[in-house]
Coordinates of C-alpha atoms in Angstrom, one line a residue:
X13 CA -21.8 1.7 -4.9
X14 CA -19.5 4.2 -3.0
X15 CA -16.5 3.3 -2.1
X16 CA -16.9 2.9 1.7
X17 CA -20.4 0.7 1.3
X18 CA -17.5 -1.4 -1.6
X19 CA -15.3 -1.8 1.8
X20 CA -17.8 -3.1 4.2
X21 CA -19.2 -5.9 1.8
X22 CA -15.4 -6.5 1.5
X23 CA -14.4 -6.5 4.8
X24 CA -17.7 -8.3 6.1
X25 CA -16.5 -11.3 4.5
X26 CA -13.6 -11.8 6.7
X27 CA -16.0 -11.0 10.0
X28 CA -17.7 -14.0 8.7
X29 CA -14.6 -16.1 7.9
X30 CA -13.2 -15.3 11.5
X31 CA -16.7 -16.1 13.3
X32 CA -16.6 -19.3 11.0
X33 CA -12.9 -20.4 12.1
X34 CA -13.6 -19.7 16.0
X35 CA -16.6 -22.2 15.9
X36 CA -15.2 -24.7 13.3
X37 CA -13.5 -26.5 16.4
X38 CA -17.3 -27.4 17.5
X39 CA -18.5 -28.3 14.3
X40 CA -15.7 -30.7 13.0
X41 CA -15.4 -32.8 16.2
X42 CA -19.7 -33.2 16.3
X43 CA -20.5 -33.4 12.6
X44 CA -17.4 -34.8 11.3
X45 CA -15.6 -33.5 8.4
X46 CA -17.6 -34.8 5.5
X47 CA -20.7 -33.2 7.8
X48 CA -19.0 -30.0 8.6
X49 CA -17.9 -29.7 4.3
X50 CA -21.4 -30.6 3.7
X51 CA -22.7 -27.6 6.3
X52 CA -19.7 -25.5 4.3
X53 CA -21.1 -26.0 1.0
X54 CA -25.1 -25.2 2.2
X55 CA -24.0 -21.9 4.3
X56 CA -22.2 -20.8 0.7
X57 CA -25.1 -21.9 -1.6
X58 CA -27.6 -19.9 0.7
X59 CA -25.3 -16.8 1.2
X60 CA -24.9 -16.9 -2.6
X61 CA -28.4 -17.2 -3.2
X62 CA -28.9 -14.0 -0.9
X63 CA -26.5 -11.7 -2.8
X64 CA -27.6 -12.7 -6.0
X65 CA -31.3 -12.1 -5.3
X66 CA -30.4 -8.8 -3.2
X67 CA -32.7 -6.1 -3.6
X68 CA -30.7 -3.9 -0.7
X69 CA -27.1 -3.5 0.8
X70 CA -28.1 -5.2 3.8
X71 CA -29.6 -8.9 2.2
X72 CA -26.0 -8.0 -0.1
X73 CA -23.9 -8.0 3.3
X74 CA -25.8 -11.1 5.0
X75 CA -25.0 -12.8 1.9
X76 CA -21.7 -12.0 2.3
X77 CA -21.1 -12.9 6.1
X78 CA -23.0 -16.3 5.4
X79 CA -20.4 -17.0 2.3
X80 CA -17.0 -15.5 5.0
X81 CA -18.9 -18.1 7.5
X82 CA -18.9 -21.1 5.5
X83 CA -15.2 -20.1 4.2
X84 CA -14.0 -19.6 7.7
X85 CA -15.3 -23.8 8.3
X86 CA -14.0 -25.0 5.3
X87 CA -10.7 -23.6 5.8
X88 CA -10.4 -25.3 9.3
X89 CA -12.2 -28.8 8.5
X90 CA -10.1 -29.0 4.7
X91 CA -6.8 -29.8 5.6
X92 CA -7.8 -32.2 8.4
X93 CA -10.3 -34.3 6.2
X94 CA -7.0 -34.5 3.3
X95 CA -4.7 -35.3 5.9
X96 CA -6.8 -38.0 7.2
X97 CA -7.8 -39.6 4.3
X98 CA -4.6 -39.2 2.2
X99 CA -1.8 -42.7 2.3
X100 CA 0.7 -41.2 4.9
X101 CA 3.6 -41.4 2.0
X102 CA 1.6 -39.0 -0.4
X103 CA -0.4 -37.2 2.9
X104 CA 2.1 -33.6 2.0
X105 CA 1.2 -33.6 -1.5
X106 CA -2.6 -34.2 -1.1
X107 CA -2.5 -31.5 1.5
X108 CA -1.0 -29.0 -0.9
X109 CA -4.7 -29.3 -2.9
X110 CA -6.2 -27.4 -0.5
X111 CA -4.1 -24.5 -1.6
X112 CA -4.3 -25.7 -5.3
X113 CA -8.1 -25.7 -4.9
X114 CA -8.4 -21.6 -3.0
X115 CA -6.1 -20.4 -6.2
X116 CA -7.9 -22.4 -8.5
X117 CA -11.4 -21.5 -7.3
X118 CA -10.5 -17.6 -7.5
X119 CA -8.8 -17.9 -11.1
X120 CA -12.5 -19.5 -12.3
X121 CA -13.9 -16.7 -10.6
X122 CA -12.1 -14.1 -12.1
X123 CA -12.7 -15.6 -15.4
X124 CA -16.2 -15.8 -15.1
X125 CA -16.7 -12.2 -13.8
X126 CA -14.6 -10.9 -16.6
X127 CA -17.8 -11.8 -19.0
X128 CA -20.2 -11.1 -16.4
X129 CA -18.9 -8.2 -14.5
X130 CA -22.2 -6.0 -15.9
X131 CA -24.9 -4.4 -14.1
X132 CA -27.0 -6.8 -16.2
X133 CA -25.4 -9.9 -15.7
X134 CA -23.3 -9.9 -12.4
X135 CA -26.1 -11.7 -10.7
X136 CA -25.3 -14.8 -12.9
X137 CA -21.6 -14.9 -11.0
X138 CA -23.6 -15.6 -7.5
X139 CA -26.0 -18.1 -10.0
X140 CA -22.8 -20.2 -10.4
X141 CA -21.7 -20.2 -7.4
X142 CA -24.5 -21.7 -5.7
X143 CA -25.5 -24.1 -8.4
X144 CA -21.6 -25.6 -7.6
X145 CA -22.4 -25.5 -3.6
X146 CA -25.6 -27.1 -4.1
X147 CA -23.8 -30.0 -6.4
X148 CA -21.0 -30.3 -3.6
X149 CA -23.5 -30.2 -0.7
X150 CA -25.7 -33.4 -2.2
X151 CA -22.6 -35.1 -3.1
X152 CA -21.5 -35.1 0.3
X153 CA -23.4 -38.4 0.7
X154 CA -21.1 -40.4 -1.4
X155 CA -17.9 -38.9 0.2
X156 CA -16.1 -41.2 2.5
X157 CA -16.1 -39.9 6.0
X158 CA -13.0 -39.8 8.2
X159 CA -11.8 -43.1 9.3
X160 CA -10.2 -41.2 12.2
X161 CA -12.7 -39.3 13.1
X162 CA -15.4 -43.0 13.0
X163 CA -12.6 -44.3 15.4
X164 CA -12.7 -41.4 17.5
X165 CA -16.2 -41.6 18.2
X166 CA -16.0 -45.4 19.1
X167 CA -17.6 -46.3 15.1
X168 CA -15.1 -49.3 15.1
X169 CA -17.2 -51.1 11.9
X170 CA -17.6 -47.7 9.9
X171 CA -13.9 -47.1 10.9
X172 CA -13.2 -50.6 9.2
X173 CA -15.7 -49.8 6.2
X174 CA -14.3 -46.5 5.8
X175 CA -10.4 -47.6 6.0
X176 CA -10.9 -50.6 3.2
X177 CA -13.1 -47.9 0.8
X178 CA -10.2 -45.8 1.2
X179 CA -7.4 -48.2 1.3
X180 CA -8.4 -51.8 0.0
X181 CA -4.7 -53.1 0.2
X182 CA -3.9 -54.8 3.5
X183 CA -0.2 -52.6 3.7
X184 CA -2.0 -48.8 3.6
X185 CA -4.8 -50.4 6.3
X186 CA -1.8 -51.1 8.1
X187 CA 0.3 -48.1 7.8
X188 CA -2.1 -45.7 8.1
X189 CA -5.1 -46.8 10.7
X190 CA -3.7 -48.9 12.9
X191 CA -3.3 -45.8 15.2
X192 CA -4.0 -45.4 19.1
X193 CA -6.7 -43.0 18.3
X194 CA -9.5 -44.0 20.4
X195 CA -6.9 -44.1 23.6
X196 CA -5.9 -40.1 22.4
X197 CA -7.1 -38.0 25.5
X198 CA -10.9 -36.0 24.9
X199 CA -11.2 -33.0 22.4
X200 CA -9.4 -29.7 24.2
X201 CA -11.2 -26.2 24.5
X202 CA -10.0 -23.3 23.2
X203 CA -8.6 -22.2 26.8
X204 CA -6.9 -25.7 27.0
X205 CA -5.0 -25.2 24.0
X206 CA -3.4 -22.1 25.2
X207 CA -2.8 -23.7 28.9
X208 CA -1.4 -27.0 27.9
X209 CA 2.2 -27.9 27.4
X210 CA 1.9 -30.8 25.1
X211 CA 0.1 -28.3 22.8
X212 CA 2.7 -25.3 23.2
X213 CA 5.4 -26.3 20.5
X214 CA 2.2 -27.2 17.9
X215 CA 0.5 -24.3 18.7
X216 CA 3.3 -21.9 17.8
X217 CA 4.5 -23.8 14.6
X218 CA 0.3 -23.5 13.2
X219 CA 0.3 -19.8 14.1
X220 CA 4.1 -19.0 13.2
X221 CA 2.9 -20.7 9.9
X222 CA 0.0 -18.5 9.4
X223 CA 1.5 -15.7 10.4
X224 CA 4.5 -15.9 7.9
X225 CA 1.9 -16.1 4.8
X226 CA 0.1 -13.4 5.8
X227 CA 2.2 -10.9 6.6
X228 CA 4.0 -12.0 3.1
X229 CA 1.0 -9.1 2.1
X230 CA -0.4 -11.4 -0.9
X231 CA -3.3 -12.6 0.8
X232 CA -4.5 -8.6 1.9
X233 CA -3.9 -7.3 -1.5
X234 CA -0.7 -5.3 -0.3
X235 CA 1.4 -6.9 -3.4
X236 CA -1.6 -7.2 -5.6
X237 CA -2.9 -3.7 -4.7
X238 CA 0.3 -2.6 -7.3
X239 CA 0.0 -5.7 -9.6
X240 CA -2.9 -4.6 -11.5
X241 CA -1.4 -0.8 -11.8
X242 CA 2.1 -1.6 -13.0
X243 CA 1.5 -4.9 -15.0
X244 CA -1.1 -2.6 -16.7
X245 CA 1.7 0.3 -17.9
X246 CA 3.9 -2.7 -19.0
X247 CA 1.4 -4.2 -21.1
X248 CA -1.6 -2.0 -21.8
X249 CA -2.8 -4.7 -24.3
X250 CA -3.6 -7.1 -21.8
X251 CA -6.3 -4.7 -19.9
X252 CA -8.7 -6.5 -18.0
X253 CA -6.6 -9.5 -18.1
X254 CA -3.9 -8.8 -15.9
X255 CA -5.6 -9.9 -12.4
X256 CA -6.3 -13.3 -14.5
X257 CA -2.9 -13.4 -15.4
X258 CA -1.3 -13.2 -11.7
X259 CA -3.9 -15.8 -10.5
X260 CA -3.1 -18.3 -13.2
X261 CA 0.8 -18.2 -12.4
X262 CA -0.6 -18.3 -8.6
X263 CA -1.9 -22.3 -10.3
X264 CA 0.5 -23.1 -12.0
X265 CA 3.4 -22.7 -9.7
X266 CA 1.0 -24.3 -7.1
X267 CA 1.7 -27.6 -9.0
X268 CA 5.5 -28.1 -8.3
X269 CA 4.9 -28.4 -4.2
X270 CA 2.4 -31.5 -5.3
X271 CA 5.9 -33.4 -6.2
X272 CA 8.6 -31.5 -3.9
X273 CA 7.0 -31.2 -1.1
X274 CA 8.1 -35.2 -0.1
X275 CA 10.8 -34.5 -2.1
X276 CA 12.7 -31.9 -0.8
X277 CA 10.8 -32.0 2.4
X278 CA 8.6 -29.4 4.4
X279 CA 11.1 -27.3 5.4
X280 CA 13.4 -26.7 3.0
X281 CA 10.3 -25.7 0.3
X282 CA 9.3 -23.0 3.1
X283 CA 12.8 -21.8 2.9
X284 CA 13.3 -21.1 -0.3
X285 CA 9.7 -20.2 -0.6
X286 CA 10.6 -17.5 2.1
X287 CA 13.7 -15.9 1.0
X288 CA 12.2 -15.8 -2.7
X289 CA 9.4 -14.0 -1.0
X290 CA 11.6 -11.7 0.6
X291 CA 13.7 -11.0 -2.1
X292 CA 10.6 -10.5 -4.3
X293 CA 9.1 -8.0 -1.8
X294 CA 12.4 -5.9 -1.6
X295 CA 12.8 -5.5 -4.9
X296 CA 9.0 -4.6 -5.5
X297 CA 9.5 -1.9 -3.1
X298 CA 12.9 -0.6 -5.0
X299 CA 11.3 -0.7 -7.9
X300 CA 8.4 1.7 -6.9
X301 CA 10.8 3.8 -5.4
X302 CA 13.2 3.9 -8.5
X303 CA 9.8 4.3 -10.9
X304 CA 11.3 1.3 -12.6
X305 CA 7.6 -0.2 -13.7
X306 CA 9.3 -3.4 -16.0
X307 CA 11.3 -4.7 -12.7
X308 CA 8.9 -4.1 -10.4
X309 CA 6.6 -5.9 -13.2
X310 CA 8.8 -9.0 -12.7
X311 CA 9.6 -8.5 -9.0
X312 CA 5.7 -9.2 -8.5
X313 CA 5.7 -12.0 -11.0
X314 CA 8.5 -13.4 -9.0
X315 CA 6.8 -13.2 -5.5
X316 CA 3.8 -15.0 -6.4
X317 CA 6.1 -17.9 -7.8
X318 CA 7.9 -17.7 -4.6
X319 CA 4.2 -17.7 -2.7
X320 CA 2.8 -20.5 -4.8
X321 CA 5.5 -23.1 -4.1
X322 CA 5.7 -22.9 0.1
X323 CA 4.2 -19.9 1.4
X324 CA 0.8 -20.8 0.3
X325 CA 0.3 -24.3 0.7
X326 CA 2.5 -25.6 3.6
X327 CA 0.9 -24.2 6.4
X328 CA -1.8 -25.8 5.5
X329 CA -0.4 -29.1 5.4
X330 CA 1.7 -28.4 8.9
X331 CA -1.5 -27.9 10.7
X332 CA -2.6 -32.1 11.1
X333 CA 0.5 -33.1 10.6
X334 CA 2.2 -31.6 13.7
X335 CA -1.0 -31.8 15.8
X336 CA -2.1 -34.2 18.2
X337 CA -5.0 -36.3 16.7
X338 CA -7.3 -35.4 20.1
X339 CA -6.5 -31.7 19.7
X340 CA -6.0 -30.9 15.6
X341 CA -9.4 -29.2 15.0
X342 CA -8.6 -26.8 18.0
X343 CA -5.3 -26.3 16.8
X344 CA -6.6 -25.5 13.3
X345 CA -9.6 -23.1 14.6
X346 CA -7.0 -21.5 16.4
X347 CA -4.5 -21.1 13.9
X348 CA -7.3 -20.3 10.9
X349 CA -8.8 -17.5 13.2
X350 CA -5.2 -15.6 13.3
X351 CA -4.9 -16.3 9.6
X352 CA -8.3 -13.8 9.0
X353 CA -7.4 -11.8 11.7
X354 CA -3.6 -10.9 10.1
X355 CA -5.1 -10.7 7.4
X356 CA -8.0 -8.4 8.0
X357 CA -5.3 -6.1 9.8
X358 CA -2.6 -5.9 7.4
X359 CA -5.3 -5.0 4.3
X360 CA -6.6 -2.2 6.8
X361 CA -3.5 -1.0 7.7
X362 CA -1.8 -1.2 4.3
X363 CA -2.9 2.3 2.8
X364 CA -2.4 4.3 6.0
X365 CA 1.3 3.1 6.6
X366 CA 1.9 3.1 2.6
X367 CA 1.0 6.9 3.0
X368 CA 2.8 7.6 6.3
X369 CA 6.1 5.8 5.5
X370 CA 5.8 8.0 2.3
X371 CA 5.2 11.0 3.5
X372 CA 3.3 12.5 0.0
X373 CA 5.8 11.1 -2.2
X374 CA 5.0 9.3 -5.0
X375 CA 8.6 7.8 -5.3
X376 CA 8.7 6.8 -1.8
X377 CA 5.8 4.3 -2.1
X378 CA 7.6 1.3 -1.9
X379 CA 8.9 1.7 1.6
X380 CA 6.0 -0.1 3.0
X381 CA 7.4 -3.1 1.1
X382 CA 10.8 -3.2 3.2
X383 CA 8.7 -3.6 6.6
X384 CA 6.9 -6.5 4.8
X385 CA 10.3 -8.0 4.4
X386 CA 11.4 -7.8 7.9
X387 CA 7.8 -9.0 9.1
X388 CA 8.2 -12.1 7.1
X389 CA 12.0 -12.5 7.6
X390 CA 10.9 -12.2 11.6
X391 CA 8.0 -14.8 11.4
X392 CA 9.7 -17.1 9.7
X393 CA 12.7 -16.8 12.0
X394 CA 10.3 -17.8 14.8
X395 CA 8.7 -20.4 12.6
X396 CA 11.7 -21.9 12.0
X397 CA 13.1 -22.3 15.6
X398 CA 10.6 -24.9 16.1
X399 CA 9.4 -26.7 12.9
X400 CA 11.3 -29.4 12.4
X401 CA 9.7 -32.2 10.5

């Protein structure tokens, strides 16, 4: 495969995610979220049953889009279904599994394609990947739909059947359903979302929040792009292994928001998330420039502790918290779609403006690292001005 055919089935994924983000508004507020995961799961078993029986590039990139497509939903409808279900005293740490369960779900990955990664084997990868869709699409059944979303659409006895199933004692029913849902105004179109004023303080904190993770350069491959080069020099016995390695500290440090999160409180995670970020970032790009390999080593170890603990999973968990129940699966379509577009712009871009800012030099590489450092220093800025939990 040459290395442009190796970038489009790359970048076709995130056409799919973006396509699959712009419509999930439609899908979560007809289907529901346990029918839009359900959808999730069949569009990924089906796209990974097309690249792993691909005789050709192009079944290979429809495979692809389908998977990017059903990403793109599940990103939107994920966070909404946790933050609906989840007692509203733990609701921040069950919405930090979302991010536990994308770092999680790409260290397995990465595991399995280190034994399979061979032109004999590498359609078993897309094997195990449907056979886990399939299992998660005909388990849907059993899953407990949104109580909000059954009150919404006027269900009042499979609101009630839902609510006990999920909360049998009489104090969560209470706390956590007794909500003037039904009396919320109708579900808002995209255009409506942009116009309305009640929606113009949410609407900046979901894409302020989006915007501050991606342009962190995690996400785009603009840290890890260097991760697998330096942590190779600094330990050459580890090989294959170092990719692994990064992801598994990306899990492990995903754990601690789980407790702090309604600990310390939204905010001051994201802080201290950010300026670890930052400081992690700068120092990357010193040590490139300064051909120190060991502190550059730890500067990326650093940033994807820093990542793990705020960056990553709180703007997931802002999204249905600070949106209005009548408008949170517009808000998150919304705010998902700039999270693939960012994204999609700042992996394009990253090689062209590493090489420019360079200008041929080796040791000037890690210049394009400062710019990532003001553009999450600025997002977060913005973020900040208005998220107040």
């Amino acid at each position: 495969m040459s290395d442009l055919t190796f970038s489009l089935v790359t970048a076709i994924f995130t056409v799919g995610g973006l396509a699959g983000s712009l419509l999930a508004n439609s899908f979560i507020d007809s289907w529901g979220r346990r029918g839009t995961h359900r959808f999730c799961a069949i569009l990924v078993a089906l796209g990974a049953a097309l690249m792993g029986l691909s005789s050709n590039l192009y079944f290979l990139l429809l495979g692809r889009v389908i998977i990017g497509l059903g990403n793109g939903l599940s990103l939107c409808v994920g966070p909404i279904f946790l933050a609906e279900i989840a007692p509203s005293s733990i609701s921040g740490s069950i919405g930090v599994l979302t991010q536990l369960a994308i770092v999680f779900g790409i260290m397995i990955t990465q595991f399995i394609g280190i034994n399979l990664a061979t032109p004999a084997l590498w359609r078993f990868v897309f094997f195990i990947s449907f056979c886990l869709a399939a299992l998660q699409a005909f388990s849907a059944s059993v899953v407990v739909e949104s109580p909000a979303f059954l009150l919404k659409q006027g269900r009042l006895e499979d609101h009630k059947h839902a609510a006990y199933r999920l909360w049998a004692e009489e104090s969560l029913l209470n706390e956590d359903y007794e909500e003037p849902r039904a009396a919320s105004p109708d579900n808002v179109t995209f255009s409506q979302v942009f116009t309305s004023k009640e929606l113009r303080e949410p609407l900046m904190i979901v894409c302020y929040g989006m915007l501050a993770q991606q342009v962190s350069g995690i996400n785009a491959g603009a840290v890890l792009y260097y991760s697998n080069d330096i942590l190779a020099k600094s330990l050459p016995e580890l090989g294959p292994y170092v990719s692994l390695g990064v992801t598994v500290i990306n899990v492990i440090m995903t754990f601690p928001p789980i407790i702090l999160i309604e600990r310390l409180g939204r905010r001051p995670l994201l802080l201290l998330s950010t300026l670890g970020g930052m400081a992690s970032v700068g120092a990357l790009g010193y040590g490139l420039d300064s051909g120190a390999s060991t502190f550059s080593s730890l500067a990326i170890i650093t940033f994807v502790m820093s990542f793990a603990t705020g960056l990553g999973p709180i703007p997931f968990v802002m999204i249905p918290e600070v949106s209005p129940p009548y408008a949170v699966s517009s808000l998150s379509s919304v705010a998902l779609s700039l999270n693939w577009i960012v994204n999609f712009i700042v992996g394009f871009s990253f090689l062209p403006l590493r090489n420019l800012l360079a200008g041929g030099d080796r040791f000037k590489e890690g210049r394009i690292f400062y710019l990532f450092v003001f553009l999450l220093g600025f997002s977060a800025f913005l973020l900040f001005r208005v998220y107040r939990p």
